Short mmCIF file of C-alpha atoms in Angstrom, two decimals:
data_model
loop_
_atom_site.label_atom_id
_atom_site.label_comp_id
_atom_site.label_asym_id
_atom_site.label_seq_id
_atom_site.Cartn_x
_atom_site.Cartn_y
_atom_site.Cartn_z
CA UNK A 18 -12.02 -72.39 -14.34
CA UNK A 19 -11.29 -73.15 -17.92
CA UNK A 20 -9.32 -71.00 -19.79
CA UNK A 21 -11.95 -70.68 -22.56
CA UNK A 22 -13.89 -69.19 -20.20
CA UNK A 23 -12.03 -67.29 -18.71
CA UNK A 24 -11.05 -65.72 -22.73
CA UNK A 25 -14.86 -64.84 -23.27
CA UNK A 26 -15.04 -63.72 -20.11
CA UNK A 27 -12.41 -60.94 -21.03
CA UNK A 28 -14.41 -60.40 -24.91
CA UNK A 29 -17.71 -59.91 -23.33
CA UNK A 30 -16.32 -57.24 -21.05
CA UNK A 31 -13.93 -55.70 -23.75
CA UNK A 32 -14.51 -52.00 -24.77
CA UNK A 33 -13.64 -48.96 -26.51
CA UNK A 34 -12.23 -47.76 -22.98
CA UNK A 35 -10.59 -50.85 -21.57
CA UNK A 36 -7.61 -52.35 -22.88
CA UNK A 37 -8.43 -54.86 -25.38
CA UNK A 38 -4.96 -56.64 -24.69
CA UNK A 39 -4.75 -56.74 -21.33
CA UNK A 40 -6.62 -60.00 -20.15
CA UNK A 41 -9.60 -58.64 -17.57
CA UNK A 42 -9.13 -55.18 -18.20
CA UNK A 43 -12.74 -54.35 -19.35
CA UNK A 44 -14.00 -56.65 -16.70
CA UNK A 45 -12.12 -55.13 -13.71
CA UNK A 46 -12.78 -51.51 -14.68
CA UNK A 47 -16.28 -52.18 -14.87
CA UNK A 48 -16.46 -53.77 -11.78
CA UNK A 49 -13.84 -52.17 -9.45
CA UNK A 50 -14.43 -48.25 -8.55
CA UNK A 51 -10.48 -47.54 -7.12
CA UNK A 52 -9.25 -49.34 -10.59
CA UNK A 53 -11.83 -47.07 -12.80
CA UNK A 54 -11.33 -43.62 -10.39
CA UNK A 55 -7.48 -44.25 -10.75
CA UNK A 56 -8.00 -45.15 -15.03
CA UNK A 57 -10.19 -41.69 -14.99
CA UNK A 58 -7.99 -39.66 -13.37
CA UNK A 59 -5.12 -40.45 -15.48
CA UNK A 60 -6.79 -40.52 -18.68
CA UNK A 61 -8.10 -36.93 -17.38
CA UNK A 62 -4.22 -35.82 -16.83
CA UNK A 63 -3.19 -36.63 -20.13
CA UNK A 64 -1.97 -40.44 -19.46
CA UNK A 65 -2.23 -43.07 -22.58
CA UNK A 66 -1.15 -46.99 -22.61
CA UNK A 67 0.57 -48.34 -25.19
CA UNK A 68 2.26 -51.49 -26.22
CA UNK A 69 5.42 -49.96 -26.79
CA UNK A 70 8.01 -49.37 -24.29
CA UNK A 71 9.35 -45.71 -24.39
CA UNK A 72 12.13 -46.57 -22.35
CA UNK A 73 13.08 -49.63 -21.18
CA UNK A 74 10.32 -49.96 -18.91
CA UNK A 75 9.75 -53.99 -19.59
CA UNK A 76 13.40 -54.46 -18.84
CA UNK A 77 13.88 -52.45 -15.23
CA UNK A 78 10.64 -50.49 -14.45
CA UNK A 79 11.96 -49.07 -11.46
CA UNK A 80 14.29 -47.04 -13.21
CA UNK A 81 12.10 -46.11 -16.08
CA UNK A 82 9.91 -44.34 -14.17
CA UNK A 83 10.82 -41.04 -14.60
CA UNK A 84 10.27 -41.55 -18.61
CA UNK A 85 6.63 -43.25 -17.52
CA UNK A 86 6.45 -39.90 -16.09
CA UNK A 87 7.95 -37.71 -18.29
CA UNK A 88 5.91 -38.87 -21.09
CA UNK A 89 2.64 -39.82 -19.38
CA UNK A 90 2.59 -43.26 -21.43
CA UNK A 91 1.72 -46.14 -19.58
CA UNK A 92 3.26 -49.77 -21.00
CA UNK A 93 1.64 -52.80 -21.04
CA UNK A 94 1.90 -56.25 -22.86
CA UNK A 95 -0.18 -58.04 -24.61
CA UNK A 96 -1.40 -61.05 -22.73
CA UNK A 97 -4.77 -61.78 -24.39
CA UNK A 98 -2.88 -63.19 -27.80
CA UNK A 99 -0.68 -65.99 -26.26
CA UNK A 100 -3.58 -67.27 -23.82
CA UNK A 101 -5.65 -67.89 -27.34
CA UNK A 102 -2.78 -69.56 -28.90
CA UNK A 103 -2.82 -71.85 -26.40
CA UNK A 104 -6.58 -72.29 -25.95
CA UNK A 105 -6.65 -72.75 -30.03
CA UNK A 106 -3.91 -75.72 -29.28
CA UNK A 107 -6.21 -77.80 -27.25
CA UNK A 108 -9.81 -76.39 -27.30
CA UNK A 109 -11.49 -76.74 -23.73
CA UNK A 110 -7.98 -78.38 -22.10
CA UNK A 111 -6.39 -75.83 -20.47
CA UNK A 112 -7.48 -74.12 -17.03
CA UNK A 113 -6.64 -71.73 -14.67
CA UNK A 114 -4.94 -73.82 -12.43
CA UNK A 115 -2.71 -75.28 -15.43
CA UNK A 116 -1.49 -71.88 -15.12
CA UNK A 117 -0.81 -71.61 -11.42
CA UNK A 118 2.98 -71.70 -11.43
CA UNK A 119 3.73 -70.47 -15.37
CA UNK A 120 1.42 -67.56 -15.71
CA UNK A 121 0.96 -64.84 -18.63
CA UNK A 122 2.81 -61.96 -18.06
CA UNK A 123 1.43 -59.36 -15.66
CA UNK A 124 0.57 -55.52 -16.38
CA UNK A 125 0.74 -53.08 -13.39
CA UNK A 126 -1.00 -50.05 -15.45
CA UNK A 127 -3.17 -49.48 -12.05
CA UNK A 128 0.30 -48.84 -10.13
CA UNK A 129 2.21 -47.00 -12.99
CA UNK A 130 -1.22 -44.60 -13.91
CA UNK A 131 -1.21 -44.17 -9.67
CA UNK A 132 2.38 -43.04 -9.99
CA UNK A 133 1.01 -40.28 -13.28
CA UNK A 134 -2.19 -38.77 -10.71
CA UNK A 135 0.29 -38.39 -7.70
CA UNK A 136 2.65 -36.80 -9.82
CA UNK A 137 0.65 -34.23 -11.70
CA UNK A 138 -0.77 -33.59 -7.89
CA UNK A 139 1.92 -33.17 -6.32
CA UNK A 140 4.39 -31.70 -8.95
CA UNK A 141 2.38 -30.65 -11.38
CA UNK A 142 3.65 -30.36 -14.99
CA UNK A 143 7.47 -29.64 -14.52
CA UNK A 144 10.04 -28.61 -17.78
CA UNK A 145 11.96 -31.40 -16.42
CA UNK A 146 10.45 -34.43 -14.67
CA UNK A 147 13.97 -35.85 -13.30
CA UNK A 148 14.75 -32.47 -11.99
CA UNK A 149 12.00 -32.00 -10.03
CA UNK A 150 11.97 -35.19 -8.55
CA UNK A 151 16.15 -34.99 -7.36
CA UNK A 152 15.07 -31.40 -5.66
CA UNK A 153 15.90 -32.53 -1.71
CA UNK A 154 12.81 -30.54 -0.14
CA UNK A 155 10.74 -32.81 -2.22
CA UNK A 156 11.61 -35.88 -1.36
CA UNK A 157 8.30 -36.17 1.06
CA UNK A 158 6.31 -35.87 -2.28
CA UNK A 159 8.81 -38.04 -4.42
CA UNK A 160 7.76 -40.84 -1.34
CA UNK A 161 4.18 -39.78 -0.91
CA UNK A 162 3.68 -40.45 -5.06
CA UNK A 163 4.95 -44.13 -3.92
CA UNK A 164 2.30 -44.45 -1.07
CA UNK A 165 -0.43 -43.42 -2.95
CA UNK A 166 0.47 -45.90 -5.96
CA UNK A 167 0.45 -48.36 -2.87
CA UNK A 168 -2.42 -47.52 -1.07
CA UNK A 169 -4.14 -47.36 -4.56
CA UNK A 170 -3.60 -51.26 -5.10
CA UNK A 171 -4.56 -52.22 -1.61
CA UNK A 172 -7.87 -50.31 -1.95
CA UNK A 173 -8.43 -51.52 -5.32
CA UNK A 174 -7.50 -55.16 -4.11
CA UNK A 175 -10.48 -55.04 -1.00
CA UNK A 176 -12.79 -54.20 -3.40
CA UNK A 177 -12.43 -57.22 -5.24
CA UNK A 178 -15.12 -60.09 -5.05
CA UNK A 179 -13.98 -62.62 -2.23
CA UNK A 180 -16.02 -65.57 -4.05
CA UNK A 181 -15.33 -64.69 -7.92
CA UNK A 182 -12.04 -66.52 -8.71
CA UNK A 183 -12.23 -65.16 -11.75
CA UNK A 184 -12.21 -61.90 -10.98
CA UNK A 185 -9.51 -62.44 -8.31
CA UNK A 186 -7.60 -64.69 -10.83
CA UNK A 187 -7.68 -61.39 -13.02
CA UNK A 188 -6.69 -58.96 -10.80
CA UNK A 189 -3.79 -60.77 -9.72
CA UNK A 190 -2.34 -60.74 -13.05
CA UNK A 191 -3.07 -56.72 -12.50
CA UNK A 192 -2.04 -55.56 -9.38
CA UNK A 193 1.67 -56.04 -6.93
CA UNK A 194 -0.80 -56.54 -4.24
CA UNK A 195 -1.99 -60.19 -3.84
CA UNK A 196 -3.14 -59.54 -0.08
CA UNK A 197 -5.52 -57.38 1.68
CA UNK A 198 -4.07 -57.60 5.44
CA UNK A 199 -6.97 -56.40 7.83
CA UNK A 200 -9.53 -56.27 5.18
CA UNK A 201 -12.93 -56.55 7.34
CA UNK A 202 -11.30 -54.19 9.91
CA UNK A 203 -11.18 -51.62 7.06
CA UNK A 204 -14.69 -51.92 6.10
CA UNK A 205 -15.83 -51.27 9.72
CA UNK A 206 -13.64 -48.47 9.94
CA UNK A 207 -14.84 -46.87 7.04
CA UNK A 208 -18.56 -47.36 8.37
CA UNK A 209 -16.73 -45.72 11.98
CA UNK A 210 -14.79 -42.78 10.87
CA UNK A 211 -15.61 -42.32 7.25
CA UNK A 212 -13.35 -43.40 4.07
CA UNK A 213 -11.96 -40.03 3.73
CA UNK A 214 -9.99 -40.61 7.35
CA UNK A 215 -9.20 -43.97 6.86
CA UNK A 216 -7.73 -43.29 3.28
CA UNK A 217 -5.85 -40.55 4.90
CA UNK A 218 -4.47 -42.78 7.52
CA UNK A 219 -3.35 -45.51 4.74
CA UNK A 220 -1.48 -42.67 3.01
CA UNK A 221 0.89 -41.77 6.29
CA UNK A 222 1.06 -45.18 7.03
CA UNK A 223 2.49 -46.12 3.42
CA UNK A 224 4.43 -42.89 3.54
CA UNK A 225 6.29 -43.67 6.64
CA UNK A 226 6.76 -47.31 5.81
CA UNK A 227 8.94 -45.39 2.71
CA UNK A 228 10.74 -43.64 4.99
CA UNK A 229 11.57 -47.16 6.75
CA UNK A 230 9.24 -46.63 9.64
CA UNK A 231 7.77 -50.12 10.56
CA UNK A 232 5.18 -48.48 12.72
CA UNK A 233 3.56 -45.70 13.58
CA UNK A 234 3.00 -44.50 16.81
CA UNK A 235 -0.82 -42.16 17.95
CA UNK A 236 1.24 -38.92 18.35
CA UNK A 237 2.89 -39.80 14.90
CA UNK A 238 -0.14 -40.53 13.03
CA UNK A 239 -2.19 -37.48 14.78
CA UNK A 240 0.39 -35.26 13.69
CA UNK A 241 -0.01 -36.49 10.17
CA UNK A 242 -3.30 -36.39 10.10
CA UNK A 243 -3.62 -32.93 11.36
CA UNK A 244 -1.44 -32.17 8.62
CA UNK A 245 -3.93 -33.07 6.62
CA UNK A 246 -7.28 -31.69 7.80
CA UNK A 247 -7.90 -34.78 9.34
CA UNK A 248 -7.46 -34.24 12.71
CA UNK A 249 -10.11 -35.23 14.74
CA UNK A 250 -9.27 -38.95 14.17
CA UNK A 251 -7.11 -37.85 16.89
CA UNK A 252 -9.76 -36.93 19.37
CA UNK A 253 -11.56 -40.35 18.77
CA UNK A 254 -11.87 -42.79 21.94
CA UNK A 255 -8.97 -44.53 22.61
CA UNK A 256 -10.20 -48.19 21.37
CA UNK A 257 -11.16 -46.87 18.11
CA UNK A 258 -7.82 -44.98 17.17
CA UNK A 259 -5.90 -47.87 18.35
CA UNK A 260 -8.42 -50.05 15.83
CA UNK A 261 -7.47 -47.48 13.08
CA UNK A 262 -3.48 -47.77 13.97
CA UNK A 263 -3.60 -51.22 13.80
CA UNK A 264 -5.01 -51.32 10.99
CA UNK A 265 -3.06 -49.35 8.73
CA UNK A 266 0.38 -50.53 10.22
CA UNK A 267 -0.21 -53.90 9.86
CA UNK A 268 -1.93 -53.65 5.59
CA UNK A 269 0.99 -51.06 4.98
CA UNK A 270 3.61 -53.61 6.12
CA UNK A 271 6.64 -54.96 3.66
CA UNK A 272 9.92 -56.31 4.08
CA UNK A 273 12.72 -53.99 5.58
CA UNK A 274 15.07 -55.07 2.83
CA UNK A 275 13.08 -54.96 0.26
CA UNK A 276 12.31 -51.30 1.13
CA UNK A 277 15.79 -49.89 1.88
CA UNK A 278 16.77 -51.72 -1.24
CA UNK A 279 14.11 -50.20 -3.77
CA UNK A 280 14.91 -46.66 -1.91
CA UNK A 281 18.44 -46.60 -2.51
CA UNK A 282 18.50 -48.14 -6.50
CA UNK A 283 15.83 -45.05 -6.65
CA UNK A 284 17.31 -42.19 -5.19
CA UNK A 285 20.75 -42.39 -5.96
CA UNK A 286 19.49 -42.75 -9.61
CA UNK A 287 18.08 -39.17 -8.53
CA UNK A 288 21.73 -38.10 -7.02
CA UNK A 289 21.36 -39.10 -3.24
CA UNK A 290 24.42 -41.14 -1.37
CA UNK A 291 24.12 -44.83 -0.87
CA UNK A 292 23.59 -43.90 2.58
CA UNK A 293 19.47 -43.86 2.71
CA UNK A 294 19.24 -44.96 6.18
CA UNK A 295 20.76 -41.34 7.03
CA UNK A 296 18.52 -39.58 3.88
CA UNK A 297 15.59 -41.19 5.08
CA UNK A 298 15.59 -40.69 8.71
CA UNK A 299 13.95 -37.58 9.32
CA UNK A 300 10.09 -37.17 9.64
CA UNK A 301 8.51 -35.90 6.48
CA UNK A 302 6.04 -33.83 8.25
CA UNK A 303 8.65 -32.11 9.95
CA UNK A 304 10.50 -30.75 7.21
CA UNK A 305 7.53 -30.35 4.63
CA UNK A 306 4.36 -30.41 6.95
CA UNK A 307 1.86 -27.89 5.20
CA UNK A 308 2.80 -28.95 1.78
CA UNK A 309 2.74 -32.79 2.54
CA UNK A 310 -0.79 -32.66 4.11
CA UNK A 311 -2.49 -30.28 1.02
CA UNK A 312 -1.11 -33.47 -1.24
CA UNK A 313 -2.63 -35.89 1.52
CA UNK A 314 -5.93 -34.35 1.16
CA UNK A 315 -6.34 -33.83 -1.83
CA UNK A 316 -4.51 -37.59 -2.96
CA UNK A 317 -7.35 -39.12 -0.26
CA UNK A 318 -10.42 -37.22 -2.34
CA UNK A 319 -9.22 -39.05 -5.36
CA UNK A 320 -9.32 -42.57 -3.67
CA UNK A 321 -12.41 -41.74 -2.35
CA UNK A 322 -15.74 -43.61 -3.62
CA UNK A 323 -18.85 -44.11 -3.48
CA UNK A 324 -20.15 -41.18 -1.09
#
């Protein structure tokens, strides 16, 4: 696809609620409901995006996410302006796949405004942002915030169009996620058991892939789901909770390292040891069960859509 095209492609779909410098933004929130539910709800909590950084977010945005937080401003970079400066070099020269290996700069608003919902959900509007999240009995809803920003992206990611490269060109440059493991087998599933459940079940299976769980076993995942009002995914036949299981352990996967690695910079930037392995292996639903499954079900009726 040329990148002309691709340029009115992101005018024509521009508007007063999209971001005007953020290539594809109008398109994808008219066209994706998980990216527009996930823009409303944070809009709705008192999120904005802006093109400055209020703290260091474009240098390490791991460790700026508390001030993400804190102030409810989402960064982003302008990535519409350099695209036309190179299109206005060479009118009708350039395309997409000129840019395969040196691409425009991403923006991960979907992920970051994720992280703002899950927050106010689960925390609320705290004097002190940092505070809250370094409280030990919280760290269940410090990794649940995580899983929902995750299972945000993958849900978002499935719902975009398998033949527009366009579209799929333009999401990449808005998402982490670049891969939508089990894809079909989530579509039947939701037809089986109903999005709610199957959102539910991405949520633990995110949650205890944070917690450096690589799978999770049926008494695990019933448990969780009971947690969370959703427990007669439990008392499914066999065949079809095994489908579910499947499912969610295998699109929740990531690398072992990478996790342990992300969860240690994070919490000991919160006050934890180095020693995560030993903070992390407990089961979240033991020690904050009740609490854990209200933010479940009401984190899964946000990502739910279309019924």
């Amino acid at each position: 696809m040329r990148l002309a095209e691709l340029l009115e492609l992101h005018a024509r779909h521009s508007s007063a609620s999209s971001l005007a410098e953020s290539l594809g933004d109008g398109l994808l929130l008219a066209r994706n409901p998980f990216l527009r539910r996930i823009r409303q709800e944070s809009l709705a909590r008192g999120a904005r995006f802006s093109l400055a950084d209020p703290g260091n977010y474009f240098a390490f945005p791991l460790i700026a996410l508390d001030t993400v937080l804190r102030t409810r401003t989402i960064p982003y970079r302008d990535n519409v302006a350099a695209l036309r400066e190179l299109e206005a070099g060479r009118p009708g020269f350039f395309t997409t796949a000129d840019l395969r290996k040196n691409r425009p700069m991403p923006n991960f608003v979907l992920h970051e405004s994720a992280h703002v919902v899950a927050f106010d959900v689960l925390f609320g509007r705290p004097k002190c942002v940092r505070e809250s999240l370094a409280v030990r009995e919280c760290l269940p809803q410090v990794m649940l915030c995580e899983a929902f920003a995750m299972t945000a992206e993958y849900l978002a990611l499935c719902a975009v169009s398998d033949t527009d490269r366009a579209e799929r060109w333009l999401f990449s440059l808005s998402s982490y996620r670049h891969r939508a493991q089990k894809k079909r087998a989530v579509g039947e599933l939701f037809d089986e058991l109903g999005q709610p459940s199957v959102v539910a079940a991405m949520l633990v299976g995110f949650l205890y892939q944070n917690y450096l769980v690589d799978r999770v076993d049926r008494t695990t995942l019933a448990r969780a789901l009971d947690a969370a009002g959703f427990g007669t995914i439990s008392r499914v036949r066999p065949a079809l909770e095994q489908k579910l299981r499947g499912a969610v352990n295998t699109l929740a996967q990531m690398s072992r390292d990478f996790r342990l690695d992300t969860a240690r910079l994070y919490l000991t930037t919160l006050g934890y040891p180095r020693d995560i392995q030993r903070v992390l292996a407990h089961d979240p639903f033991v020690r904050a069960g009740g609490a854990l499954g209200a933010g479940i079900a009401e984190l899964t009726r946000l990502l739910t859509v279309g019924q």
